[in-house]
């Protein structure tokens, strides 16, 4: 349930209420809105319901949240979550671009891609140093050497780095180099890892599992928020369907659905959703038009030689053209 405090409820009233909730063994998660404070209560429902909550000073009303996820829900927080990552702003009306290669391959490749991301207008740079590959014989990533190359690219361009953490044992290592930790589709229900990321202070880009429902995806985000980390960015990357023309099927309707259910920012990854370079620009337009907070796209200085996902990677020129096109549409739609 959530306890909605009156406008102007004092700090003391809030603290006393939180202390009482702790006494009955409940967790209290505070969301400070522009005008009022909302307290998300998680714990033994029976015991909490026995408290005459509406009679406590400063309380306006108590609302039950019927959904299985609480802290990610709109009921808990009405205003959209905005996340600042160095100079980049995620959410709150901005449409941000994350661009970069699928995987880090060499210093030169990363630097070329990062410069192209920057000059095209991307706000964040992506690249995988730990790659989740279907085959154990495929390129698995450069690990810490790759992380160092990403950090060097950030030092030169100023773009914050998004990179995947594949294993709970690598969280500490990846956090030393990255600005955003990506949880890939295959790890969306790695609950131990989600919980651990909940204790972290790093922003998390949480991809939708390839067979996950929207509710399962939001429950995965709930695992992270529950432990205190509120900086979660959702990313729709396509789901498995019977269609074979694309690698996955982009569930474009998930964006307005999630916007209605949750305050968390949501991105679209048309590269992994389609696997087809030519489909990336039109689906970025769709993402912008449907209200996503941004897109994540793969770019490569020489896609034909990419060690991973070359056929879905935009060339540097292609990325520049797409960005010019998106700027026009953003202006038309009144987005930044
Ligand atoms: C990626 O972004 O490089 C990636 C592997 O994506 P996904 O987890 O969505 O397949
Ligand atoms: Mn990829």
Short mmCIF file of C-alpha atoms and ligand atoms in Angstrom, two decimals:
data_model
loop_
_atom_site.label_atom_id
_atom_site.label_comp_id
_atom_site.label_asym_id
_atom_site.label_seq_id
_atom_site.Cartn_x
_atom_site.Cartn_y
_atom_site.Cartn_z
CA UNK A 1 0.00 0.00 0.00
CA UNK A 2 1.03 3.62 -0.22
CA UNK A 3 0.45 6.30 2.36
CA UNK A 4 -0.09 9.69 0.74
CA UNK A 5 0.95 12.48 3.12
CA UNK A 6 -0.78 15.86 3.15
CA UNK A 7 0.84 18.76 1.36
CA UNK A 8 3.06 20.37 3.97
CA UNK A 9 3.26 17.32 6.27
CA UNK A 10 6.26 17.90 8.53
CA UNK A 11 9.50 15.93 8.51
CA UNK A 12 8.77 14.90 12.11
CA UNK A 13 5.35 13.49 11.19
CA UNK A 14 6.92 11.47 8.38
CA UNK A 15 9.75 10.18 10.57
CA UNK A 16 7.37 9.14 13.34
CA UNK A 17 5.18 7.26 10.93
CA UNK A 18 8.18 5.49 9.39
CA UNK A 19 9.35 4.48 12.89
CA UNK A 20 5.90 3.02 13.67
CA UNK A 21 5.92 1.06 10.40
CA UNK A 22 9.35 -0.34 11.25
CA UNK A 23 7.99 -1.41 14.65
CA UNK A 24 5.48 -3.71 12.96
CA UNK A 25 8.23 -5.07 10.73
CA UNK A 26 7.27 -3.19 7.56
CA UNK A 27 9.65 -1.51 5.09
CA UNK A 28 8.94 2.14 4.30
CA UNK A 29 10.11 3.55 0.96
CA UNK A 30 9.82 7.29 0.70
CA UNK A 31 9.08 9.10 -2.54
CA UNK A 32 9.47 12.85 -2.27
CA UNK A 33 7.28 14.53 -4.89
CA UNK A 34 7.20 18.20 -5.74
CA UNK A 35 4.28 18.86 -3.40
CA UNK A 36 3.80 15.83 -1.24
CA UNK A 37 5.51 12.79 0.15
CA UNK A 38 4.33 9.28 -0.51
CA UNK A 39 5.41 6.33 1.64
CA UNK A 40 5.41 2.91 0.01
CA UNK A 41 4.79 0.25 2.64
CA UNK A 42 5.93 -3.31 2.12
CA UNK A 43 5.40 -5.92 4.79
CA UNK A 44 2.82 -8.01 6.57
CA UNK A 45 -0.40 -6.55 5.19
CA UNK A 46 -2.54 -7.75 8.11
CA UNK A 47 -0.34 -6.09 10.71
CA UNK A 48 -0.08 -2.85 8.80
CA UNK A 49 -3.84 -2.73 8.20
CA UNK A 50 -4.40 -2.93 11.96
CA UNK A 51 -2.71 0.44 12.37
CA UNK A 52 -5.18 3.34 12.18
CA UNK A 53 -2.99 4.94 9.53
CA UNK A 54 -5.48 7.52 8.34
CA UNK A 55 -5.69 8.92 11.86
CA UNK A 56 -1.97 9.70 12.09
CA UNK A 57 -0.99 13.36 11.83
CA UNK A 58 0.01 14.39 8.35
CA UNK A 59 -1.64 11.46 6.59
CA UNK A 60 -4.07 12.28 3.80
CA UNK A 61 -5.03 8.83 2.58
CA UNK A 62 -3.99 5.22 2.33
CA UNK A 63 -4.18 3.52 -1.06
CA UNK A 64 -3.84 -0.22 -1.66
CA UNK A 65 -1.69 -1.16 -4.67
CA UNK A 66 -3.26 -4.19 -6.25
CA UNK A 67 -0.41 -4.80 -8.67
CA UNK A 68 2.37 -7.22 -7.72
CA UNK A 69 5.00 -4.51 -8.21
CA UNK A 70 4.83 -1.54 -5.88
CA UNK A 71 7.86 0.75 -5.98
CA UNK A 72 8.02 0.89 -9.77
CA UNK A 73 4.32 1.68 -10.06
CA UNK A 74 2.71 4.99 -10.91
CA UNK A 75 0.67 4.70 -7.73
CA UNK A 76 3.87 4.93 -5.71
CA UNK A 77 5.34 7.77 -7.73
CA UNK A 78 3.32 9.92 -10.06
CA UNK A 79 6.08 12.03 -11.56
CA UNK A 80 8.43 10.42 -14.06
CA UNK A 81 11.82 9.40 -12.72
CA UNK A 82 14.64 11.53 -14.14
CA UNK A 83 18.19 10.20 -13.93
CA UNK A 84 21.27 12.39 -14.35
CA UNK A 85 24.37 10.62 -15.60
CA UNK A 86 27.25 13.11 -15.85
CA UNK A 87 25.95 15.59 -18.47
CA UNK A 88 23.22 13.29 -19.79
CA UNK A 89 19.62 13.52 -18.62
CA UNK A 90 17.44 10.43 -18.89
CA UNK A 91 13.67 10.88 -18.81
CA UNK A 92 11.50 13.91 -18.15
CA UNK A 93 10.78 14.81 -21.77
CA UNK A 94 14.32 14.34 -23.12
CA UNK A 95 14.83 11.87 -25.92
CA UNK A 96 18.37 10.55 -25.50
CA UNK A 97 20.49 8.43 -27.75
CA UNK A 98 22.86 5.72 -26.58
CA UNK A 99 25.11 4.59 -29.43
CA UNK A 100 28.15 2.38 -29.79
CA UNK A 101 29.37 -0.96 -31.02
CA UNK A 102 27.95 -4.28 -29.90
CA UNK A 103 31.32 -5.22 -28.47
CA UNK A 104 34.60 -3.57 -27.72
CA UNK A 105 37.09 -5.00 -30.22
CA UNK A 106 40.13 -2.72 -30.16
CA UNK A 107 41.24 0.70 -28.95
CA UNK A 108 40.94 2.12 -32.44
CA UNK A 109 37.46 0.69 -33.10
CA UNK A 110 36.13 1.99 -29.77
CA UNK A 111 37.63 5.42 -30.22
CA UNK A 112 36.27 5.78 -33.76
CA UNK A 113 32.82 4.68 -32.66
CA UNK A 114 32.86 6.98 -29.61
CA UNK A 115 33.87 9.99 -31.72
CA UNK A 116 31.07 9.19 -34.18
CA UNK A 117 28.57 8.79 -31.34
CA UNK A 118 29.61 12.16 -29.94
CA UNK A 119 29.61 14.07 -33.22
CA UNK A 120 26.27 12.57 -34.23
CA UNK A 121 24.70 13.82 -31.00
CA UNK A 122 24.49 10.72 -28.81
CA UNK A 123 24.46 11.47 -25.10
CA UNK A 124 25.82 8.13 -23.94
CA UNK A 125 28.23 5.59 -25.38
CA UNK A 126 27.69 1.83 -25.29
CA UNK A 127 29.93 -1.17 -25.87
CA UNK A 128 30.14 -4.67 -24.44
CA UNK A 129 33.26 -5.99 -22.73
CA UNK A 130 31.47 -9.09 -21.45
CA UNK A 131 29.30 -10.59 -24.20
CA UNK A 132 26.47 -13.08 -23.71
CA UNK A 133 26.91 -15.29 -26.79
CA UNK A 134 24.69 -18.19 -27.82
CA UNK A 135 27.78 -20.19 -28.74
CA UNK A 136 30.65 -20.71 -26.30
CA UNK A 137 32.97 -20.63 -29.36
CA UNK A 138 31.97 -17.08 -30.37
CA UNK A 139 33.90 -13.97 -29.28
CA UNK A 140 33.18 -13.47 -25.59
CA UNK A 141 34.50 -9.92 -25.16
CA UNK A 142 37.75 -8.35 -23.97
CA UNK A 143 36.72 -8.20 -20.29
CA UNK A 144 38.76 -5.73 -18.20
CA UNK A 145 40.92 -4.67 -21.17
CA UNK A 146 37.67 -3.72 -22.93
CA UNK A 147 36.45 -1.79 -19.90
CA UNK A 148 39.68 0.22 -19.93
CA UNK A 149 39.11 1.11 -23.59
CA UNK A 150 35.58 2.26 -22.80
CA UNK A 151 36.85 4.45 -19.96
CA UNK A 152 39.47 5.95 -22.30
CA UNK A 153 36.72 6.72 -24.82
CA UNK A 154 34.74 8.47 -22.09
CA UNK A 155 37.81 10.47 -21.06
CA UNK A 156 38.18 11.76 -24.60
CA UNK A 157 34.56 12.36 -25.55
CA UNK A 158 32.94 13.02 -22.17
CA UNK A 159 30.17 10.54 -23.02
CA UNK A 160 29.10 8.35 -20.09
CA UNK A 161 29.60 4.64 -20.71
CA UNK A 162 26.89 1.96 -20.70
CA UNK A 163 28.18 -1.60 -20.55
CA UNK A 164 26.81 -5.00 -19.65
CA UNK A 165 27.51 -6.82 -16.43
CA UNK A 166 27.07 -10.49 -17.12
CA UNK A 167 27.87 -12.01 -13.78
CA UNK A 168 27.18 -10.99 -10.21
CA UNK A 169 30.90 -11.49 -9.48
CA UNK A 170 31.81 -8.71 -11.93
CA UNK A 171 29.60 -5.94 -10.55
CA UNK A 172 32.41 -4.35 -8.60
CA UNK A 173 34.86 -4.51 -11.50
CA UNK A 174 32.46 -3.16 -14.12
CA UNK A 175 31.30 -0.38 -11.77
CA UNK A 176 34.87 0.91 -11.55
CA UNK A 177 34.86 1.75 -15.27
CA UNK A 178 31.22 2.24 -16.31
CA UNK A 179 28.58 4.91 -15.68
CA UNK A 180 25.57 2.66 -16.32
CA UNK A 181 25.38 -1.10 -15.79
CA UNK A 182 23.38 -2.96 -18.41
CA UNK A 183 21.48 -6.10 -17.47
CA UNK A 184 20.99 -8.05 -20.69
CA UNK A 185 17.85 -9.81 -21.81
CA UNK A 186 19.27 -13.16 -20.74
CA UNK A 187 19.82 -11.98 -17.19
CA UNK A 188 16.53 -10.17 -16.66
CA UNK A 189 15.41 -12.82 -14.20
CA UNK A 190 18.76 -13.39 -12.54
CA UNK A 191 17.20 -12.46 -9.23
CA UNK A 192 20.40 -12.72 -7.21
CA UNK A 193 22.10 -10.27 -9.54
CA UNK A 194 19.09 -7.91 -9.56
CA UNK A 195 19.12 -7.88 -5.77
CA UNK A 196 22.84 -7.16 -5.67
CA UNK A 197 22.38 -4.29 -8.17
CA UNK A 198 19.75 -2.95 -5.82
CA UNK A 199 22.51 -2.28 -3.28
CA UNK A 200 24.58 -0.47 -5.90
CA UNK A 201 24.44 3.27 -6.60
CA UNK A 202 24.99 2.83 -10.32
CA UNK A 203 22.16 3.50 -12.78
CA UNK A 204 20.93 0.22 -14.29
CA UNK A 205 19.72 -0.30 -17.85
CA UNK A 206 17.38 -3.27 -17.51
CA UNK A 207 16.59 -4.99 -20.79
CA UNK A 208 13.38 -6.90 -21.25
CA UNK A 209 13.87 -10.66 -21.29
CA UNK A 210 13.19 -12.16 -24.70
CA UNK A 211 10.24 -14.16 -23.37
CA UNK A 212 9.24 -11.90 -20.50
CA UNK A 213 5.84 -10.35 -20.06
CA UNK A 214 5.66 -6.67 -19.17
CA UNK A 215 4.65 -7.65 -15.65
CA UNK A 216 7.67 -9.95 -15.24
CA UNK A 217 9.92 -7.17 -16.51
CA UNK A 218 8.50 -4.67 -14.02
CA UNK A 219 8.89 -7.26 -11.25
CA UNK A 220 12.57 -7.55 -12.21
CA UNK A 221 12.88 -3.77 -11.82
CA UNK A 222 11.10 -4.04 -8.47
CA UNK A 223 13.92 -6.32 -7.22
CA UNK A 224 16.39 -3.49 -7.82
CA UNK A 225 14.26 -0.70 -6.35
CA UNK A 226 13.39 -2.78 -3.30
CA UNK A 227 17.01 -2.68 -2.10
CA UNK A 228 17.24 1.07 -2.51
CA UNK A 229 18.55 1.69 -6.03
CA UNK A 230 15.93 3.81 -7.77
CA UNK A 231 17.98 4.55 -10.89
CA UNK A 232 16.53 2.00 -13.27
CA UNK A 233 16.07 2.57 -17.01
CA UNK A 234 13.94 -0.02 -18.80
CA UNK A 235 14.86 -1.09 -22.33
CA UNK A 236 12.52 -2.84 -24.77
CA UNK A 237 14.69 -4.96 -27.11
CA UNK A 238 12.15 -7.14 -28.85
CA UNK A 239 10.57 -10.41 -27.83
CA UNK A 240 10.45 -13.86 -29.39
CA UNK A 241 7.52 -14.52 -31.67
CA UNK A 242 6.86 -16.84 -34.63
CA UNK A 243 8.05 -14.15 -37.06
CA UNK A 244 11.40 -14.87 -38.69
CA UNK A 245 11.86 -11.75 -40.85
CA UNK A 246 13.40 -10.02 -37.86
CA UNK A 247 15.63 -11.36 -35.09
CA UNK A 248 12.95 -10.54 -32.51
CA UNK A 249 9.67 -8.65 -32.71
CA UNK A 250 9.76 -5.11 -31.38
CA UNK A 251 6.86 -4.77 -28.96
CA UNK A 252 6.23 -1.09 -29.62
CA UNK A 253 3.02 -1.16 -27.58
CA UNK A 254 5.06 -1.94 -24.46
CA UNK A 255 6.23 1.70 -24.37
CA UNK A 256 2.86 3.41 -23.79
CA UNK A 257 1.78 0.48 -21.62
CA UNK A 258 4.83 0.80 -19.36
CA UNK A 259 4.44 4.59 -19.33
CA UNK A 260 0.98 4.09 -17.89
CA UNK A 261 2.08 1.55 -15.31
CA UNK A 262 5.43 2.92 -14.16
CA UNK A 263 7.34 6.12 -13.52
CA UNK A 264 10.61 4.60 -14.78
CA UNK A 265 12.16 5.84 -18.04
CA UNK A 266 11.95 3.44 -20.97
CA UNK A 267 14.28 3.06 -23.96
CA UNK A 268 14.00 1.11 -27.18
CA UNK A 269 16.78 -0.97 -28.73
CA UNK A 270 15.79 -1.44 -32.39
CA UNK A 271 19.16 -3.04 -33.24
CA UNK A 272 18.60 -6.20 -31.20
CA UNK A 273 14.85 -6.08 -31.81
CA UNK A 274 15.32 -6.45 -35.57
CA UNK A 275 18.84 -7.60 -36.34
CA UNK A 276 18.53 -5.59 -39.57
CA UNK A 277 20.40 -2.31 -40.10
CA UNK A 278 17.81 -0.83 -42.49
CA UNK A 279 15.04 -1.24 -39.93
CA UNK A 280 16.85 0.72 -37.22
CA UNK A 281 16.07 4.29 -38.43
CA UNK A 282 12.31 3.74 -39.00
CA UNK A 283 11.96 2.06 -35.61
CA UNK A 284 13.87 4.87 -33.89
CA UNK A 285 11.29 7.23 -35.38
CA UNK A 286 8.55 4.98 -34.03
CA UNK A 287 10.16 4.97 -30.57
CA UNK A 288 10.31 8.76 -30.53
CA UNK A 289 6.73 9.10 -31.73
CA UNK A 290 5.33 6.57 -29.26
CA UNK A 291 6.82 8.38 -26.26
CA UNK A 292 9.99 6.45 -25.39
CA UNK A 293 12.67 8.31 -23.42
CA UNK A 294 15.38 7.33 -25.88
CA UNK A 295 16.90 4.67 -28.06
CA UNK A 296 20.01 2.53 -27.88
CA UNK A 297 21.55 1.70 -31.25
CA UNK A 298 24.58 -0.22 -32.41
CA UNK A 299 27.09 1.57 -34.63
CA UNK A 300 30.41 0.35 -36.01
CA UNK A 301 33.17 2.02 -38.03
CA UNK A 302 33.24 -1.04 -40.28
CA UNK A 303 30.18 -3.26 -39.72
CA UNK A 304 31.39 -5.87 -42.22
CA UNK A 305 34.33 -6.66 -39.96
CA UNK A 306 32.44 -6.52 -36.67
CA UNK A 307 33.06 -9.46 -34.34
CA UNK A 308 29.43 -9.36 -33.24
CA UNK A 309 26.14 -8.05 -34.66
CA UNK A 310 27.60 -6.39 -37.77
CA UNK A 311 24.43 -6.85 -39.81
CA UNK A 312 22.41 -4.71 -37.42
CA UNK A 313 25.07 -2.04 -36.84
CA UNK A 314 24.69 1.35 -38.50
CA UNK A 315 27.70 2.76 -40.30
CA UNK A 316 29.01 6.05 -38.99
CA UNK A 317 27.51 7.92 -41.95
CA UNK A 318 24.22 6.08 -41.54
CA UNK A 319 24.11 7.06 -37.88
CA UNK A 320 24.71 10.73 -38.74
CA UNK A 321 21.89 10.71 -41.30
CA UNK A 322 19.53 9.03 -38.88
CA UNK A 323 20.30 11.59 -36.18
CA UNK A 324 19.54 14.49 -38.56
CA UNK A 325 16.24 12.87 -39.41
CA UNK A 326 15.37 12.29 -35.72
CA UNK A 327 16.14 15.91 -34.86
CA UNK A 328 13.50 17.05 -37.35
CA UNK A 329 10.91 14.67 -35.97
CA UNK A 330 11.73 15.59 -32.36
CA UNK A 331 11.22 19.25 -33.17
CA UNK A 332 7.89 18.48 -34.83
CA UNK A 333 6.79 16.48 -31.79
CA UNK A 334 7.98 19.09 -29.29
CA UNK A 335 10.56 16.79 -27.70
CA UNK A 336 14.07 17.77 -26.71
C1 LIG B 1 23.52 -6.02 -26.14
O1 LIG B 1 22.94 -4.95 -25.90
O2 LIG B 1 24.68 -6.06 -26.55
C2 LIG B 1 22.81 -7.30 -25.95
C3 LIG B 1 23.46 -8.45 -25.89
O3 LIG B 1 21.48 -7.15 -25.89
P1 LIG B 1 20.32 -8.17 -25.38
O4 LIG B 1 20.67 -8.53 -23.97
O5 LIG B 1 19.10 -7.33 -25.50
O6 LIG B 1 20.32 -9.34 -26.31
MN1 LIG B 2 24.70 -6.65 -29.95
#
